[in-house]
PDB file of C-alpha atoms in Angstrom:
ATOM      1  CA  MET K   1      30.432  19.607  13.118  1.00 36.00           C
ATOM      2  CA  GLY K   2      30.035  21.723  16.188  1.00 35.00           C
ATOM      3  CA  ASN K   3      26.902  23.658  16.924  1.00 35.00           C
ATOM      4  CA  LEU K   4      25.952  24.037  13.272  1.00 35.00           C
ATOM      5  CA  ILE K   5      22.276  23.416  13.797  1.00 35.00           C
ATOM      6  CA  LYS K   6      20.102  25.985  15.430  1.00 35.00           C
ATOM      7  CA  VAL K   7      16.584  25.269  16.593  1.00 33.00           C
ATOM      8  CA  LEU K   8      14.204  26.774  14.096  1.00 33.00           C
ATOM      9  CA  GLY K   9      12.406  29.841  15.277  1.00 34.00           C
ATOM     10  CA  LYS K  10       9.735  31.759  13.437  1.00 34.00           C
ATOM     11  CA  ASP K  11      12.461  33.813  11.793  1.00 38.00           C
ATOM     12  CA  LEU K  12      13.467  31.923   8.674  1.00 40.00           C
ATOM     13  CA  GLU K  13      16.903  33.512   8.842  1.00 45.00           C
ATOM     14  CA  ASN K  14      17.537  31.084  11.704  1.00 56.00           C
ATOM     15  CA  CYS K  15      17.409  28.247   9.211  1.00 62.00           C
ATOM     16  CA  PRO K  16      20.296  25.885   9.969  1.00 57.00           C
ATOM     17  CA  HIS K  17      23.213  26.158   7.575  1.00 61.00           C
ATOM     18  CA  PHE K  18      25.096  22.898   7.461  1.00 61.00           C
ATOM     19  CA  PHE K  19      26.009  20.146   5.029  1.00 69.00           C
ATOM     20  CA  LEU K  20      23.939  16.986   5.335  1.00 69.00           C
ATOM     21  CA  ASP K  21      26.091  14.312   3.735  1.00 74.00           C
ATOM     22  CA  PHE K  22      23.607  12.476   1.517  1.00 84.00           C
ATOM     23  CA  GLU K  23      26.439  10.640  -0.231  1.00 81.00           C
ATOM     24  CA  ASN K  24      28.584   9.297   2.585  1.00 81.00           C
ATOM     25  CA  ALA K  25      26.779   9.414   5.974  1.00 83.00           C
ATOM     26  CA  GLN K  26      27.419   6.210   7.947  1.00 88.00           C
ATOM     27  CA  PRO K  27      25.452   5.003  10.992  1.00 90.00           C
ATOM     28  CA  THR K  28      26.872   5.449  14.477  1.00 87.00           C
ATOM     29  CA  ALA K  29      26.444   2.705  17.085  1.00 90.00           C
ATOM     30  CA  ALA K  30      23.307   4.449  18.396  1.00 88.00           C
ATOM     31  CA  GLU K  31      21.732   4.469  14.916  1.00 89.00           C
ATOM     32  CA  THR K  32      22.607   0.917  13.891  1.00 93.00           C
ATOM     33  CA  ALA K  33      19.460  -0.931  15.029  1.00 94.00           C
ATOM     34  CA  VAL K  34      17.030   1.396  13.224  1.00 94.00           C
ATOM     35  CA  TRP K  35      19.419   1.817  10.278  1.00 94.00           C
ATOM     36  CA  ASN K  36      19.603  -1.959   9.704  1.00 95.00           C
ATOM     37  CA  GLN K  37      15.811  -2.300   9.858  1.00 94.00           C
ATOM     38  CA  VAL K  38      15.261   0.507   7.352  1.00 95.00           C
ATOM     39  CA  ASN K  39      18.146  -0.567   5.137  1.00 95.00           C
ATOM     40  CA  ALA K  40      16.534  -3.973   4.604  1.00 94.00           C
ATOM     41  CA  VAL K  41      13.550  -2.131   3.082  1.00 95.00           C
ATOM     42  CA  LEU K  42      15.611   0.354   1.084  1.00 95.00           C
ATOM     43  CA  GLU K  43      17.616  -2.466  -0.492  1.00 93.00           C
ATOM     44  CA  GLU K  44      14.382  -3.523  -2.230  1.00 94.00           C
ATOM     45  CA  ALA K  45      13.564  -0.004  -3.400  1.00 95.00           C
ATOM     46  CA  GLN K  46      15.868   0.044  -6.439  1.00 92.00           C
ATOM     47  CA  ALA K  47      14.531  -3.308  -7.637  1.00 94.00           C
ATOM     48  CA  VAL K  48      10.963  -1.998  -7.295  1.00 96.00           C
ATOM     49  CA  LEU K  49      11.817   1.121  -9.334  1.00 96.00           C
ATOM     50  CA  ALA K  50      13.577  -0.969 -11.989  1.00 95.00           C
ATOM     51  CA  GLU K  51      10.537  -3.267 -12.286  1.00 95.00           C
ATOM     52  CA  LEU K  52       8.177  -0.309 -12.534  1.00 96.00           C
ATOM     53  CA  GLN K  53      10.376   1.391 -15.121  1.00 95.00           C
ATOM     54  CA  SER K  54      10.281  -1.704 -17.334  1.00 95.00           C
ATOM     55  CA  TYR K  55       6.521  -2.198 -16.848  1.00 95.00           C
ATOM     56  CA  THR K  56       5.040  -2.247 -20.362  1.00 93.00           C
ATOM     57  CA  GLY K  57       1.576  -3.648 -19.638  1.00 93.00           C
ATOM     58  CA  ALA K  58      -0.668  -5.996 -21.602  1.00 93.00           C
ATOM     59  CA  GLY K  59      -2.507  -3.379 -23.633  1.00 93.00           C
ATOM     60  CA  GLN K  60      -2.423  -5.183 -26.965  1.00 94.00           C
ATOM     61  CA  GLU K  61      -3.564  -8.532 -25.538  1.00 94.00           C
ATOM     62  CA  ILE K  62      -6.380  -6.835 -23.598  1.00 94.00           C
ATOM     63  CA  ARG K  63      -7.575  -4.892 -26.671  1.00 95.00           C
ATOM     64  CA  GLU K  64      -7.666  -8.036 -28.787  1.00 95.00           C
ATOM     65  CA  ALA K  65      -9.576  -9.938 -26.068  1.00 93.00           C
ATOM     66  CA  ILE K  66     -12.150  -7.140 -25.693  1.00 93.00           C
ATOM     67  CA  GLN K  67     -12.609  -6.807 -29.465  1.00 94.00           C
ATOM     68  CA  ASN K  68     -13.096 -10.585 -29.828  1.00 92.00           C
ATOM     69  CA  PRO K  69     -15.120 -11.671 -26.771  1.00 90.00           C
ATOM     70  CA  ALA K  70     -16.125 -14.987 -28.353  1.00 89.00           C
ATOM     71  CA  ASP K  71     -12.536 -16.092 -29.037  1.00 90.00           C
ATOM     72  CA  PRO K  72     -11.382 -18.188 -26.032  1.00 89.00           C
ATOM     73  CA  ARG K  73      -7.808 -18.275 -27.298  1.00 93.00           C
ATOM     74  CA  LEU K  74      -7.523 -14.486 -27.148  1.00 93.00           C
ATOM     75  CA  GLN K  75      -9.224 -14.419 -23.728  1.00 90.00           C
ATOM     76  CA  GLU K  76      -6.682 -16.918 -22.426  1.00 91.00           C
ATOM     77  CA  ARG K  77      -3.816 -14.997 -23.986  1.00 94.00           C
ATOM     78  CA  ALA K  78      -4.878 -11.745 -22.317  1.00 93.00           C
ATOM     79  CA  TRP K  79      -5.377 -13.432 -18.963  1.00 92.00           C
ATOM     80  CA  SER K  80      -1.970 -15.119 -19.165  1.00 91.00           C
ATOM     81  CA  ALA K  81      -0.373 -11.749 -19.951  1.00 94.00           C
ATOM     82  CA  VAL K  82      -2.156  -9.854 -17.157  1.00 93.00           C
ATOM     83  CA  CYS K  83      -1.699 -12.296 -14.255  1.00 91.00           C
ATOM     84  CA  PRO K  84       2.085 -11.939 -13.847  1.00 92.00           C
ATOM     85  CA  LEU K  85       1.699  -8.157 -14.136  1.00 94.00           C
ATOM     86  CA  VAL K  86      -0.885  -8.108 -11.349  1.00 93.00           C
ATOM     87  CA  ALA K  87       1.446 -10.240  -9.218  1.00 92.00           C
ATOM     88  CA  LYS K  88       4.063  -7.536  -9.794  1.00 94.00           C
ATOM     89  CA  LEU K  89       1.570  -4.797  -8.809  1.00 96.00           C
ATOM     90  CA  LYS K  90       0.833  -6.757  -5.645  1.00 95.00           C
ATOM     91  CA  ARG K  91       4.552  -6.770  -4.798  1.00 95.00           C
ATOM     92  CA  PHE K  92       4.669  -2.986  -5.254  1.00 96.00           C
ATOM     93  CA  TYR K  93       1.662  -2.574  -2.954  1.00 96.00           C
ATOM     94  CA  GLU K  94       3.145  -4.858  -0.289  1.00 96.00           C
ATOM     95  CA  PHE K  95       6.400  -2.914  -0.511  1.00 97.00           C
ATOM     96  CA  SER K  96       4.448   0.281   0.269  1.00 96.00           C
ATOM     97  CA  LEU K  97       3.393  -1.304   3.591  1.00 95.00           C
ATOM     98  CA  ARG K  98       7.006  -2.116   4.473  1.00 95.00           C
ATOM     99  CA  LEU K  99       8.009   1.410   3.488  1.00 96.00           C
ATOM    100  CA  GLU K 100       5.311   2.766   5.814  1.00 94.00           C
ATOM    101  CA  ASN K 101       6.771   0.793   8.747  1.00 94.00           C
ATOM    102  CA  ALA K 102      10.287   1.971   7.898  1.00 95.00           C
ATOM    103  CA  LEU K 103       9.134   5.598   7.862  1.00 94.00           C
ATOM    104  CA  ARG K 104       7.507   5.143  11.250  1.00 92.00           C
ATOM    105  CA  SER K 105      10.741   3.781  12.727  1.00 92.00           C
ATOM    106  CA  LEU K 106      12.665   6.770  11.382  1.00 93.00           C
ATOM    107  CA  LEU K 107      10.106   9.270  12.690  1.00 91.00           C
ATOM    108  CA  GLU K 108      10.308   7.671  16.137  1.00 88.00           C
ATOM    109  CA  ALA K 109      14.112   7.885  16.090  1.00 89.00           C
ATOM    110  CA  LEU K 110      14.298  11.445  14.745  1.00 88.00           C
ATOM    111  CA  THR K 111      11.715  12.946  17.126  1.00 86.00           C
ATOM    112  CA  SER K 112      12.395  11.072  20.386  1.00 82.00           C
ATOM    113  CA  PRO K 113      13.404  12.946  23.577  1.00 79.00           C
ATOM    114  CA  PRO K 114      15.689  14.289  24.917  1.00 80.00           C
ATOM    115  CA  TYR K 115      16.892  15.849  21.652  1.00 81.00           C
ATOM    116  CA  ALA K 116      15.005  18.298  19.476  1.00 77.00           C
ATOM    117  CA  PRO K 117      14.397  17.081  15.911  1.00 73.00           C
ATOM    118  CA  THR K 118      16.953  19.561  14.601  1.00 76.00           C
ATOM    119  CA  GLN K 119      19.585  18.081  16.918  1.00 81.00           C
ATOM    120  CA  HIS K 120      18.635  14.588  15.747  1.00 83.00           C
ATOM    121  CA  LEU K 121      19.293  15.549  12.127  1.00 82.00           C
ATOM    122  CA  GLU K 122      22.728  16.834  13.092  1.00 79.00           C
ATOM    123  CA  ARG K 123      23.643  13.841  15.263  1.00 84.00           C
ATOM    124  CA  GLU K 124      22.044  11.050  13.211  1.00 87.00           C
ATOM    125  CA  GLN K 125      22.917  11.879   9.631  1.00 89.00           C
ATOM    126  CA  ALA K 126      22.721   8.252   8.472  1.00 92.00           C
ATOM    127  CA  LEU K 127      19.074   8.072   9.573  1.00 93.00           C
ATOM    128  CA  ALA K 128      18.391  11.467   8.008  1.00 90.00           C
ATOM    129  CA  LYS K 129      19.913  10.102   4.781  1.00 92.00           C
ATOM    130  CA  GLN K 130      17.605   7.069   4.933  1.00 94.00           C
ATOM    131  CA  PHE K 131      14.611   9.345   5.483  1.00 92.00           C
ATOM    132  CA  ALA K 132      15.743  11.269   2.406  1.00 91.00           C
ATOM    133  CA  GLU K 133      16.132   8.031   0.429  1.00 93.00           C
ATOM    134  CA  ILE K 134      12.549   7.028   1.262  1.00 94.00           C
ATOM    135  CA  LEU K 135      11.291  10.398  -0.022  1.00 91.00           C
ATOM    136  CA  HIS K 136      13.446  10.138  -3.139  1.00 89.00           C
ATOM    137  CA  PHE K 137      12.084   6.664  -3.868  1.00 94.00           C
ATOM    138  CA  THR K 138       8.518   7.833  -3.234  1.00 91.00           C
ATOM    139  CA  LEU K 139       8.617  10.709  -5.698  1.00 87.00           C
ATOM    140  CA  SER K 140      10.459   8.564  -8.269  1.00 90.00           C
ATOM    141  CA  PHE K 141       7.880   5.765  -7.968  1.00 94.00           C
ATOM    142  CA  ASP K 142       4.934   8.129  -8.245  1.00 91.00           C
ATOM    143  CA  GLU K 143       6.368   9.929 -11.285  1.00 88.00           C
ATOM    144  CA  LEU K 144       6.747   6.587 -13.072  1.00 93.00           C
ATOM    145  CA  LYS K 145       3.272   5.466 -12.030  1.00 94.00           C
ATOM    146  CA  MET K 146       1.613   8.690 -13.185  1.00 89.00           C
ATOM    147  CA  THR K 147       3.114   8.371 -16.662  1.00 89.00           C
ATOM    148  CA  ASN K 148       2.154   4.714 -17.121  1.00 93.00           C
ATOM    149  CA  PRO K 149      -1.595   4.270 -17.761  1.00 92.00           C
ATOM    150  CA  ALA K 150      -1.023   0.544 -18.403  1.00 94.00           C
ATOM    151  CA  ILE K 151      -0.995  -0.054 -14.631  1.00 95.00           C
ATOM    152  CA  GLN K 152      -4.606   1.053 -14.174  1.00 93.00           C
ATOM    153  CA  ASN K 153      -5.712  -0.594 -17.416  1.00 93.00           C
ATOM    154  CA  ASP K 154      -4.162  -3.960 -16.551  1.00 94.00           C
ATOM    155  CA  PHE K 155      -5.567  -3.971 -13.047  1.00 93.00           C
ATOM    156  CA  SER K 156      -9.049  -2.908 -14.208  1.00 93.00           C
ATOM    157  CA  TYR K 157      -9.093  -5.740 -16.751  1.00 93.00           C
ATOM    158  CA  TYR K 158      -7.982  -8.200 -14.062  1.00 91.00           C
ATOM    159  CA  ARG K 159     -10.791  -7.127 -11.717  1.00 89.00           C
ATOM    160  CA  ARG K 160     -13.422  -7.196 -14.453  1.00 88.00           C
ATOM    161  CA  THR K 161     -12.374 -10.702 -15.445  1.00 87.00           C
ATOM    162  CA  ILE K 162     -12.509 -11.954 -11.863  1.00 83.00           C
ATOM    163  CA  SER K 163     -15.964 -10.397 -11.376  1.00 79.00           C
ATOM    164  CA  ARG K 164     -17.247 -11.913 -14.603  1.00 77.00           C
ATOM    165  CA  ASN K 165     -15.946 -15.353 -13.684  1.00 67.00           C
ATOM    166  CA  ARG K 166     -17.367 -15.099 -10.187  1.00 61.00           C
ATOM    167  CA  ILE K 167     -20.783 -14.417 -11.696  1.00 49.00           C
ATOM    168  CA  ASN K 168     -20.270 -17.536 -13.831  1.00 54.00           C
ATOM    169  CA  ASN K 169     -19.098 -19.517 -10.794  1.00 51.00           C
ATOM    170  CA  LEU K 170     -15.588 -19.932 -12.168  1.00 52.00           C
ATOM    171  CA  GLN K 171     -12.553 -19.853  -9.850  1.00 53.00           C
ATOM    172  CA  LEU K 172      -9.291 -18.739 -11.437  1.00 53.00           C
ATOM    173  CA  ASP K 173      -5.894 -19.821 -10.143  1.00 54.00           C
ATOM    174  CA  ALA K 174      -4.714 -16.216  -9.923  1.00 51.00           C
ATOM    175  CA  GLU K 175      -7.316 -15.464  -7.245  1.00 51.00           C
ATOM    176  CA  SER K 176      -5.277 -17.363  -4.698  1.00 54.00           C
ATOM    177  CA  GLU K 177      -2.454 -14.871  -5.387  1.00 68.00           C
ATOM    178  CA  VAL K 178      -4.633 -11.739  -5.394  1.00 80.00           C
ATOM    179  CA  ASN K 179      -7.967 -12.482  -3.778  1.00 79.00           C
ATOM    180  CA  ASN K 180     -10.901 -10.096  -3.689  1.00 79.00           C
ATOM    181  CA  GLU K 181      -9.902  -8.433  -0.404  1.00 83.00           C
ATOM    182  CA  MET K 182      -6.336  -7.841  -1.615  1.00 89.00           C
ATOM    183  CA  ALA K 183      -7.667  -6.586  -4.953  1.00 88.00           C
ATOM    184  CA  ASN K 184      -9.864  -4.053  -3.134  1.00 89.00           C
ATOM    185  CA  ARG K 185      -6.894  -2.715  -1.145  1.00 93.00           C
ATOM    186  CA  MET K 186      -4.703  -2.587  -4.237  1.00 93.00           C
ATOM    187  CA  SER K 187      -7.464  -0.801  -6.126  1.00 92.00           C
ATOM    188  CA  LEU K 188      -7.576   1.982  -3.525  1.00 93.00           C
ATOM    189  CA  PHE K 189      -3.778   2.243  -3.646  1.00 95.00           C
ATOM    190  CA  TYR K 190      -3.497   2.504  -7.432  1.00 94.00           C
ATOM    191  CA  ALA K 191      -6.498   4.818  -7.722  1.00 92.00           C
ATOM    192  CA  GLU K 192      -4.321   7.530  -6.138  1.00 90.00           C
ATOM    193  CA  ALA K 193      -2.375   9.714  -8.568  1.00 86.00           C
ATOM    194  CA  THR K 194       0.604   9.471  -6.199  1.00 87.00           C
ATOM    195  CA  PRO K 195       0.079   6.256  -4.207  1.00 93.00           C
ATOM    196  CA  MET K 196       3.435   6.101  -2.407  1.00 93.00           C
ATOM    197  CA  LEU K 197       3.183   9.737  -1.340  1.00 89.00           C
ATOM    198  CA  LYS K 198      -0.329   9.115  -0.068  1.00 89.00           C
ATOM    199  CA  THR K 199       1.002   6.146   1.930  1.00 92.00           C
ATOM    200  CA  LEU K 200       3.728   8.279   3.541  1.00 91.00           C
ATOM    201  CA  SER K 201       1.355  11.186   4.225  1.00 87.00           C
ATOM    202  CA  ASN K 202      -1.128   8.863   5.915  1.00 89.00           C
ATOM    203  CA  ALA K 203       1.655   7.193   7.897  1.00 90.00           C
ATOM    204  CA  THR K 204       3.023  10.533   9.106  1.00 88.00           C
ATOM    205  CA  THR K 205      -0.438  11.806  10.062  1.00 85.00           C
ATOM    206  CA  LYS K 206      -1.111   8.541  11.890  1.00 88.00           C
ATOM    207  CA  PHE K 207       2.232   8.797  13.683  1.00 87.00           C
ATOM    208  CA  VAL K 208       1.320  12.265  14.955  1.00 82.00           C
ATOM    209  CA  SER K 209      -2.192  11.261  16.035  1.00 82.00           C
ATOM    210  CA  GLU K 210      -1.031   8.097  17.851  1.00 83.00           C
ATOM    211  CA  ASN K 211       1.795   9.818  19.749  1.00 76.00           C
ATOM    212  CA  LYS K 212      -0.322  12.071  21.938  1.00 72.00           C
ATOM    213  CA  THR K 213       2.579  12.910  24.265  1.00 72.00           C
ATOM    214  CA  LEU K 214       4.757  14.045  21.378  1.00 73.00           C
ATOM    215  CA  PRO K 215       4.069  17.646  20.326  1.00 70.00           C
ATOM    216  CA  ILE K 216       3.104  17.855  16.651  1.00 75.00           C
ATOM    217  CA  GLU K 217       5.835  20.480  16.294  1.00 76.00           C
ATOM    218  CA  ASP K 218       8.473  17.800  16.907  1.00 76.00           C
ATOM    219  CA  THR K 219       7.377  16.051  13.720  1.00 82.00           C
ATOM    220  CA  THR K 220       6.764  19.174  11.648  1.00 83.00           C
ATOM    221  CA  ASP K 221      10.049  20.746  12.813  1.00 84.00           C
ATOM    222  CA  CYS K 222      11.865  17.623  11.639  1.00 85.00           C
ATOM    223  CA  LEU K 223      10.269  18.053   8.204  1.00 89.00           C
ATOM    224  CA  SER K 224      10.729  21.818   7.966  1.00 89.00           C
ATOM    225  CA  THR K 225      14.369  21.569   9.038  1.00 88.00           C
ATOM    226  CA  MET K 226      15.056  18.949   6.381  1.00 88.00           C
ATOM    227  CA  ALA K 227      13.417  21.186   3.745  1.00 91.00           C
ATOM    228  CA  CYS K 228      15.487  24.127   4.909  1.00 87.00           C
ATOM    229  CA  VAL K 229      18.763  22.186   4.934  1.00 86.00           C
ATOM    230  CA  CYS K 230      18.123  20.944   1.383  1.00 89.00           C
ATOM    231  CA  ARG K 231      17.309  24.465   0.163  1.00 91.00           C
ATOM    232  CA  VAL K 232      20.450  25.910   1.751  1.00 87.00           C
ATOM    233  CA  MET K 233      22.631  23.161   0.259  1.00 87.00           C
ATOM    234  CA  LEU K 234      21.148  23.808  -3.197  1.00 89.00           C
ATOM    235  CA  GLU K 235      21.561  27.586  -2.882  1.00 87.00           C
ATOM    236  CA  THR K 236      25.097  27.567  -1.502  1.00 84.00           C
ATOM    237  CA  PRO K 237      27.867  27.064  -4.093  1.00 85.00           C
ATOM    238  CA  GLU K 238      30.266  25.855  -1.393  1.00 84.00           C
ATOM    239  CA  TYR K 239      27.887  23.040  -0.427  1.00 82.00           C
ATOM    240  CA  ARG K 240      26.845  22.210  -3.987  1.00 82.00           C
ATOM    241  CA  SER K 241      30.481  21.826  -4.967  1.00 83.00           C
ATOM    242  CA  ARG K 242      30.781  19.042  -2.394  1.00 84.00           C
ATOM    243  CA  PHE K 243      28.291  16.860  -4.274  1.00 84.00           C
ATOM    244  CA  THR K 244      30.375  14.379  -6.261  1.00 84.00           C
ATOM    245  CA  SER K 245      27.477  13.466  -8.565  1.00 83.00           C
ATOM    246  CA  THR K 246      24.845  15.459 -10.442  1.00 82.00           C
ATOM    247  CA  GLU K 247      22.398  12.763  -9.297  1.00 86.00           C
ATOM    248  CA  THR K 248      22.842  14.067  -5.743  1.00 88.00           C
ATOM    249  CA  LEU K 249      21.577  17.459  -6.886  1.00 87.00           C
ATOM    250  CA  LEU K 250      18.329  15.920  -8.149  1.00 87.00           C
ATOM    251  CA  PHE K 251      18.179  13.748  -5.033  1.00 89.00           C
ATOM    252  CA  CYS K 252      18.386  16.868  -2.845  1.00 89.00           C
ATOM    253  CA  MET K 253      15.604  18.592  -4.824  1.00 90.00           C
ATOM    254  CA  ARG K 254      13.325  15.550  -4.592  1.00 89.00           C
ATOM    255  CA  VAL K 255      13.883  15.309  -0.844  1.00 90.00           C
ATOM    256  CA  MET K 256      13.125  19.007  -0.367  1.00 93.00           C
ATOM    257  CA  VAL K 257       9.837  18.649  -2.264  1.00 93.00           C
ATOM    258  CA  GLY K 258       8.973  15.421  -0.447  1.00 91.00           C
ATOM    259  CA  VAL K 259       9.325  16.912   3.018  1.00 91.00           C
ATOM    260  CA  ILE K 260       7.387  20.020   1.968  1.00 94.00           C
ATOM    261  CA  ILE K 261       4.470  17.823   0.855  1.00 91.00           C
ATOM    262  CA  LEU K 262       4.586  15.752   4.049  1.00 88.00           C
ATOM    263  CA  TYR K 263       4.717  18.942   6.143  1.00 90.00           C
ATOM    264  CA  ASP K 264       1.746  20.329   4.220  1.00 91.00           C
ATOM    265  CA  HIS K 265      -0.270  17.183   4.909  1.00 86.00           C
ATOM    266  CA  VAL K 266       0.594  16.955   8.610  1.00 83.00           C
ATOM    267  CA  HIS K 267       0.748  20.583   9.790  1.00 86.00           C
ATOM    268  CA  PRO K 268      -2.689  22.061  10.633  1.00 85.00           C
ATOM    269  CA  VAL K 269      -2.169  25.151   8.436  1.00 88.00           C
ATOM    270  CA  GLY K 270       0.255  23.600   5.972  1.00 90.00           C
ATOM    271  CA  ALA K 271       3.456  24.681   4.249  1.00 91.00           C
ATOM    272  CA  PHE K 272       2.168  27.715   2.337  1.00 92.00           C
ATOM    273  CA  ALA K 273       0.846  29.887   5.170  1.00 88.00           C
ATOM    274  CA  LYS K 274       2.814  32.896   6.432  1.00 87.00           C
ATOM    275  CA  THR K 275       3.325  31.108   9.760  1.00 86.00           C
ATOM    276  CA  SER K 276       4.919  28.091   8.022  1.00 89.00           C
ATOM    277  CA  LYS K 277       8.499  27.356   9.018  1.00 88.00           C
ATOM    278  CA  ILE K 278       9.319  26.543   5.402  1.00 91.00           C
ATOM    279  CA  ASP K 279      10.501  29.339   3.085  1.00 90.00           C
ATOM    280  CA  MET K 280       8.262  28.328   0.187  1.00 93.00           C
ATOM    281  CA  LYS K 281       9.337  31.227  -2.040  1.00 91.00           C
ATOM    282  CA  GLY K 282      12.976  30.243  -1.583  1.00 91.00           C
ATOM    283  CA  CYS K 283      12.259  26.562  -2.225  1.00 92.00           C
ATOM    284  CA  ILE K 284      10.263  27.240  -5.394  1.00 93.00           C
ATOM    285  CA  LYS K 285      12.935  29.660  -6.651  1.00 91.00           C
ATOM    286  CA  VAL K 286      15.630  27.008  -6.150  1.00 91.00           C
ATOM    287  CA  LEU K 287      13.614  24.572  -8.276  1.00 92.00           C
ATOM    288  CA  LYS K 288      12.947  27.164 -10.981  1.00 90.00           C
ATOM    289  CA  ASP K 289      16.658  27.984 -11.184  1.00 88.00           C
ATOM    290  CA  GLN K 290      17.358  24.411 -12.368  1.00 84.00           C
ATOM    291  CA  PRO K 291      16.750  23.049 -15.906  1.00 80.00           C
ATOM    292  CA  SER K 292      13.000  22.476 -16.348  1.00 76.00           C
ATOM    293  CA  THR K 293      13.588  18.898 -17.494  1.00 79.00           C
ATOM    294  CA  SER K 294      14.809  18.120 -13.969  1.00 79.00           C
ATOM    295  CA  THR K 295      12.194  20.019 -12.010  1.00 86.00           C
ATOM    296  CA  GLU K 296       8.870  20.160 -13.875  1.00 85.00           C
ATOM    297  CA  GLY K 297       7.722  16.922 -12.230  1.00 84.00           C
ATOM    298  CA  LEU K 298       8.700  18.290  -8.808  1.00 88.00           C
ATOM    299  CA  LEU K 299       6.886  21.581  -9.388  1.00 89.00           C
ATOM    300  CA  ASN K 300       3.830  19.576 -10.472  1.00 88.00           C
ATOM    301  CA  ALA K 301       4.066  17.579  -7.244  1.00 86.00           C
ATOM    302  CA  LEU K 302       3.842  20.874  -5.304  1.00 90.00           C
ATOM    303  CA  ARG K 303       0.964  22.048  -7.509  1.00 90.00           C
ATOM    304  CA  TYR K 304      -1.151  18.907  -7.391  1.00 86.00           C
ATOM    305  CA  THR K 305      -0.270  16.763  -4.343  1.00 84.00           C
ATOM    306  CA  THR K 306      -0.208  19.352  -1.559  1.00 88.00           C
ATOM    307  CA  ARG K 307      -3.314  20.079   0.528  1.00 87.00           C
ATOM    308  CA  HIS K 308      -3.086  23.784   1.335  1.00 87.00           C
ATOM    309  CA  LEU K 309      -1.814  25.514  -1.831  1.00 88.00           C
ATOM    310  CA  ASN K 310      -5.287  26.851  -2.663  1.00 86.00           C
ATOM    311  CA  ASP K 311      -6.131  27.930   0.889  1.00 87.00           C
ATOM    312  CA  ASP K 312      -6.971  31.599   1.466  1.00 87.00           C
ATOM    313  CA  SER K 313      -3.877  31.821   3.690  1.00 86.00           C
ATOM    314  CA  THR K 314      -1.570  31.158   0.708  1.00 88.00           C
ATOM    315  CA  SER K 315      -0.173  34.387  -0.710  1.00 88.00           C
ATOM    316  CA  LYS K 316      -0.890  35.347  -4.313  1.00 88.00           C
ATOM    317  CA  GLN K 317       2.864  35.612  -4.854  1.00 88.00           C
ATOM    318  CA  ILE K 318       3.431  31.932  -4.031  1.00 89.00           C
ATOM    319  CA  ARG K 319       0.468  30.893  -6.200  1.00 88.00           C
ATOM    320  CA  ALA K 320       1.897  32.975  -9.066  1.00 88.00           C
ATOM    321  CA  LEU K 321       5.312  31.318  -8.670  1.00 88.00           C
ATOM    322  CA  LEU K 322       3.676  27.934  -9.173  1.00 87.00           C
ATOM    323  CA  GLN K 323       1.605  28.976 -12.213  1.00 79.00           C
TER     324      GLN K 323
END
């Protein structure tokens, strides 16, 4: 591809213009070890999304049990309905931990010397694609979770039942599957509006804080470059025409929003300040130029899951764009 990537300077016009092949990038020999490790996690991601999409909850059984507290048959029915669902929620939570480790491996690979992060994204497109796939999964998972109140309801009922039985000195079989310590960790996870995004944000912040010898700019430049590349691909008809599927268009938008949110959580002044290396006006405009059915959830993610949107350093123009 030649010298298509340029190191990002403060001038946003220096944004790299190149096609990142989200559909067909294959790992080189140098990428294979990390790619295989991350791929093992990503292979589970579609199954997790499918399970979450089909998650209907035990609302009716729980309502009947609560309305008829003296009926042991209804109590048993509700408990039998909730336990397999909580086991499923545990699997989702444990997957978030594996996803966190996968993200860390990719950050290490895409920010390691001697190359600048922008050069890594050019040279290691298969890893960049995996990074994008993690972000795409994360936003997809969180959108499904936010629109499914049954998850919180089921888990709350499960915890209340365990607490009540503990008071009555009863041990339930399900506790060996999800004990009190695990339930506490899961509770913190599902209490978040966007639990997977919170996991990735925490992991990225932790990565920066633990790698004292690595300048924070190496991580934030990796994120800002990815945001820029996605925006350019969405804005440029020549690049857009190379997508063979409309799904790739949505994929590209999700990835752009995901890296913006991560950047905003990790960078000291965030993504919305004038000194940010992300062209927020351009990114928001790209989203608003698409059908609202595709982008309203992504615009809401920028409105409600970023850290610095309401800072004094955010221009009124950007705030107005997100109204």
